Steps between C-alpha positions, in 0.01 A plus 500: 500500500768754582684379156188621351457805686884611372418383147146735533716806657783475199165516286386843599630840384693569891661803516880455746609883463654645792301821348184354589485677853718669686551313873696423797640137566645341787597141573536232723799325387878459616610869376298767679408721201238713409410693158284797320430450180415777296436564176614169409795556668698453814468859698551378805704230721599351800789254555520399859830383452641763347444727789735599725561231789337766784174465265430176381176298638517134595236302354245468193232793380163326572325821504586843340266850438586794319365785598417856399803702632752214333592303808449112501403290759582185554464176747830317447437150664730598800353862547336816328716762334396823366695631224509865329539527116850435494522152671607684810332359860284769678458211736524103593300289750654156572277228544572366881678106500265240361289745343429574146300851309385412184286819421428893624296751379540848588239711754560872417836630519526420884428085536535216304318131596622151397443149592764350694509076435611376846384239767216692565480729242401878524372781306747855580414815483890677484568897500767627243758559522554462847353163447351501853215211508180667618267215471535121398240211545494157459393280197355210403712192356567102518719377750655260249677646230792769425486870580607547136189350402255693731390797326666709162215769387283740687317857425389771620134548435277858384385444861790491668494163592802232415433180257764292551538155300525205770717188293525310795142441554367601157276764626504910424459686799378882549577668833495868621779681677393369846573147425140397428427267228241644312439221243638185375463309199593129465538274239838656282824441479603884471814649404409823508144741559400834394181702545327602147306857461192322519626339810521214376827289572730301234697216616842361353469150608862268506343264252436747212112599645436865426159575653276785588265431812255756641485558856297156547775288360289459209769485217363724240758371185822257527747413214791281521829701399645102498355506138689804395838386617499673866569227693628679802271823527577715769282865452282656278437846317151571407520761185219758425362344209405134713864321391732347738818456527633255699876431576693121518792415771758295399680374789829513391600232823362202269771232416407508160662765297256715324445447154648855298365412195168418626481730788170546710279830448587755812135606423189527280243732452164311451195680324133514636439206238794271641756564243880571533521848355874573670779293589822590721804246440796755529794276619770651297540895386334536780532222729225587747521171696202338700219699568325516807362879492387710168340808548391775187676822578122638455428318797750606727391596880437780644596410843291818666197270384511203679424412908394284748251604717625761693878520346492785209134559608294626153193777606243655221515837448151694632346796436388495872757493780432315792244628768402776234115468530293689234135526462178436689434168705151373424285270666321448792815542688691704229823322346481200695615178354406164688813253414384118649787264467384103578769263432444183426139592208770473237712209494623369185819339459538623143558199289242297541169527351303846487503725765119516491436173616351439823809333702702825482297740590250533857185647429397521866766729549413696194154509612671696823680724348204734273315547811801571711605754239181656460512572892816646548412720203189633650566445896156323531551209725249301270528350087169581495530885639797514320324434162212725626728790569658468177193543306353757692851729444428378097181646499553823765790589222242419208193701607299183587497577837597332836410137378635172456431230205137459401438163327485552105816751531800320300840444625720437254859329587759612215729175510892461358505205241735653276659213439252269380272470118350206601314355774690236567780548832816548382861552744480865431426764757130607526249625802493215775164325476580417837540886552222556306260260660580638823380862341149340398468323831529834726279679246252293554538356851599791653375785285135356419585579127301229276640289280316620160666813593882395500686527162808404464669592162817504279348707199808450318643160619341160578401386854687120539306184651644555835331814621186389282433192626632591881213790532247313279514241714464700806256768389367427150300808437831696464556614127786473329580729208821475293630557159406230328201330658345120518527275811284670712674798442303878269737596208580875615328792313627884508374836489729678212657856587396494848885647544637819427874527558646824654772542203529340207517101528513371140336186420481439910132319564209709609187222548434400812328133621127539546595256780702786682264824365213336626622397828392729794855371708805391385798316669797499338692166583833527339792318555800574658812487233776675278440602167771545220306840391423691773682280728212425714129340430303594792145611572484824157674248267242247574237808318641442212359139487132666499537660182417381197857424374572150312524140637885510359653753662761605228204639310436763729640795604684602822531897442651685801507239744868427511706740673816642366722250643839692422476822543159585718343734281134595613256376265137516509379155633196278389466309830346831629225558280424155605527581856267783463253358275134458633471191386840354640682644787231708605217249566743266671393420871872342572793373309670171603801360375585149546849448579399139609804363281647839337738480201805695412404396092192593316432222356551087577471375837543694858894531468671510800449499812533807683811501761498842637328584860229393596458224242875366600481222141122432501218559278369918567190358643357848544199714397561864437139707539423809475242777416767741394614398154781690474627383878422138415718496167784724712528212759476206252763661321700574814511124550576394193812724503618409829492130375651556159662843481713359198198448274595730186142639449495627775642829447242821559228247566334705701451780232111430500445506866690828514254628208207415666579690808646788421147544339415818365905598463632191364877522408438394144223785462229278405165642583297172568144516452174330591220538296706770324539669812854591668533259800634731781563248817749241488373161420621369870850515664843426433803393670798269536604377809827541695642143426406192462621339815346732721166586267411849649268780334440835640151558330404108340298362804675101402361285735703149460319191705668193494275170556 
């Protein structure tokens, strides 16, 4: 089979250039040498023997980076070296006795981690170039076996977390800085790991495997590099257009000489179809020897980038300074925000089956936490005053009078299923039917509200089997209304132009669901995650779901919601002409967002777990409520950020909440309007608070109840 593989590979137009791509390359091998190739030609290189006798390194390159400002750094088998652009050392760790470092990656310009293979081994966090260890925890391994064997690869992650590729026990761990293994994933035989931008993680295996797996070990694509000659593959570049190339050690310790006239490839570039496109066999004029490390020069790392946890710390950058309130509280007690946190409703180990199903999550204490939340937000000692209370403010702000519910009124629940087309449950992150049965259950055990007169909607999405058939079941005179209609559930019809934007908005959708015009309540239960646009998708994204855009979202537009994530340029905002609109921010009786699970990605499963205070590598298991829109989304988002500061979207997030207080002198000068008429009190109140270990606002009345 491999006979016919090389026969195959001879057939097809390869290209072997050195002019293919410009790169740096590094080997394992019995000379220490390393290389930039540029141009198709040498630029670059470093001859460990050649140096000076005060200079040269003991051992083999296992691991090298190039990075932005020229320096290289390298894990040397008996230590870690840093050198600057001439060869020169800016510094050299030696392994202790009995100890070997097979690869580093730099943290900032101040730290540098590696995996030290030792009886135990350990994870170490160094400073540079005093190379003072500040931290260092133990890992996993056999017993049996050679340190040299224990681990070769690991990453940092756009988390700032550490993969690191386990040999020894043919495993892939992820831990934060703390020492706390974060995942695992068994089952490979991995030479080396590396996070994708999708976050998605590509394995080298020892016996040719190249795989992509999600974040449920689910591998997503494998080839065999075996077939393409790379027998020994070691890492693996990803290129822009989908191609890989992947490099092949030759261990130059064999007893059999190697074969010059039929010398192995040092790598291959494979297309998205599985061809050889690019082949690197340069053992003469140049003699690059083996290769254990090729990097494109493109690719080269910017070292200010990368951390763990708190080492080289990454922040976004805010329009809104910490304990800066703006605005106007609303609500019965004006700006408050009830924050219930019940560990333990949320339990999914995330790998097997869906986190829907019933044996991760507790519905009794989800059933707990809506009425506990509605009581801290209104101080009533009672679900049931608590609901009363809260319609009675509704309607005292409305001109109904000082009144509760009265049976035929609608209450419409605004759901988050952004991620589902079709009924059927799916891994991806939704609204909690557990969460949302527990909302159904207090509305009409403890608020009196009748059945016929819940709704619970996705206009634009489609509400999955779990929620349906968990509230059907329960209370079957519920409707359900969706986007696309049929078991059990009414297709979704729309009011057009029922929205009139305060600035021009393009193509941006102006019908609104008859579902949510007709309503006389709404509750807006969003969910309680990032969002690579405008970094977050809390309670005012979730509006945009009750327009009448398209069931495939890259048919519609997104005008103005996205902040200007470089340079923080004021810009007239969508969100708050949603906010303001009579149909949608202003006919909501209370916002929720279910942080149940939480996710740091949009889309695909809840993804990770959160580590930070109070949640200390659990689930969120929280609900956020609110009657304050504007204070709701500020505290949401203040979690999120304390959790993952690093997230690149990030950046000026909070441009909409700032908008929507500094109502009527915004700082983009956008006169928003309802009804065509210039709003001229802030839309609720806004604020960051001081930190996120210690959680404090001076005007946000946070409330934070742990059960």
């Amino acid at each position: 089979m491999l006979f016919m593989a090389v026969l195959s590979l001879a057939a097809q137009d390869i290209d072997t250039s050195l002019s293919r791509h410009d790169f740096f390359y590094a080997g394992q091998s019995k000379r220490m040498r390393m290389f930039i190739v540029k141009d198709g030609q040498l630029s670059w290189s470093y001859d460990n023997a050649l140096r000076d006798a005060s200079e040269r390194l003991r051992g083999e390159i296992s691991d090298a980076i190039l990075m932005t400002d020229g320096h290289i750094l390298m894990a040397h088998q008996y230590g870690v070296a840093e050198l600057d652009k001439s060869g020169s050392i800016v510094w050299n760790y030696s392994a202790p006795q009995g100890s070997e470092i097979h690869t580093v990656q730099p943290i900032g310009r101040s730290h540098v981690v590696f995996v030290q293979n030792r009886k135990p081994a350990k994870c170490v966090v160094m400073a540079i170039p005093s190379r003072q260890i500040v931290r260092e925890f133990e890992l996993p391994t056999n017993e049996k076996g050679s340190v040299h064997g224990q681990f070769r690869n690991a990453r940092l992650t756009s988390r700032g977390t550490l993969l690191i590729a386990n040999m020894a026990m043919g495993c892939i761990h992820e831990f934060n800085s703390t020492g706390q293994e974060v995942d695992r994933w068994t089952g490979f035989l991995p030479w080396s790991v590396q996070e994708m931008p999708k976050g998605t993680i590509l394995v080298t295996g020892r016996k040719g495997l190249l795989q992509e797996i999600d974040r449920q070990g689910h591998v997503l694509w494998q080839t065999n590099t075996v077939d393409f000659g790379v027998t020994q593959p070691q890492k693996t570049v990803r290129l822009k257009n989908g191609n890989h190339i992947v490099n092949n050690w030759y261990n130059e310790w064999n007893k059999t000489p190697m074969d010059t006239l039929n010398a192995p490839v040092q790598a291959v570039e494979i297309d998205r179809q599985g061809r050889v496109v690019w082949q690197l066999r340069a053992w003469q004029s140049p003699d690059l020897g083996p290769s254990t490390t090729i990097q494109l020069l493109s690719d080269a790392v910017k070292r200010e980038r990368l951390f763990f946890g708190e080492f080289n710390p990454q922040s976004p950058k805010l329009f809104l300074g910490p304990n800066e309130p703006l605005g106007k509280g609303r609500g019965i007690h004006p700006g408050r925000v009830a924050w219930v946190h019940s560990p333990g409703v949320a339990t999914w180990d995330g790998h097997t089956g869906l986190w829907v199903e019933d044996r991760w999550n507790n519905q009794q204490k989800a059933d707990a936490m809506i009425p506990e939340a509605l009581m801290q937000l209104t101080g009533e000692k009672s679900a049931g005053k608590a609901w009363n209370a809260l319609f009675r403010h509704f309607n005292r702000e409305h001109g109904r009078g000082n009144r509760g519910y009265r049976q035929g009124e609608t209450i419409a629940v605004k759901l988050n299923l952004n991620n589902a087309i079709t009924h059927h449950d799916t891994i991806e992150l939704n609204s909690s039917p557990f969460v949302t049965l527990a909302l159904v259950r207090s509305m009409v055990i403890d608020a009196g509200v009748r059945q016929q007169d819940i709704v619970l909607c996705e206009p634009s999405r489609a509400i999955t089997d779990s929620i349906y058939n968990k509230v059907h079941r329960a209370f079957p005179q519920v409707r359900f209304i969706d986007n696309i209609g049929g078991d059990g559930r009414e297709k979704c019809e729309y009011y057009p132009d029922q929205i009139t934007y305060s600035a021009e908005n393009g193509k941006m959708a102006r019908g609104l669901a008859r579902c949510i015009v007709d309503a006389d309540y709404l509750i807006n239960s969003a969910l309680l995650k990032t969002h690579s646009g405008p970094g977050v998708t809390l309670t005012t994204k979730n509006w945009y779901g009750a327009t009448d855009i398209n069931l495939l979202w890259r048919q519609n537009a997104h005008n103005n919601v996205s902040q200007d994530k470089r340079h923080g340029k004021p810009g007239y905002k969508t969100f708050v002409d949603w906010m303001s609109h009579k149909h949608m921010g202003q006919k909501t009786l209370f916002y929720l967002i279910d942080g149940t699970y939480g996710s740091r990605d949009v889309n695909g499963a809840p993804n990770p777990k959160w580590m930070k205070e109070p949640f200390c590598g659990d689930w969120a298991c929280s609900l956020i409520v609110s009657q304050d829109e504007v204070a709701c989304d500020a505290v949401a988002m203040d979690i999120i950020i304390g959790e993952w500061p690093e997230f690149g979207s990030l950046n000026y997030c909070d441009e909409y909440l700032r908008e929507a207080a500094s109502i009527p002198d915004t700082p983009s000068g956008t006169v928003y309007k309802q009804d065509g008429k210039p709003l001229q009190q802030p839309l609720g109140l806004m604020e960051h608070w001081n930190n996120a270990t210690e959680r404090k606002y001076t005007k946000i009345d946070l409330i934070y109840k742990k059960m």
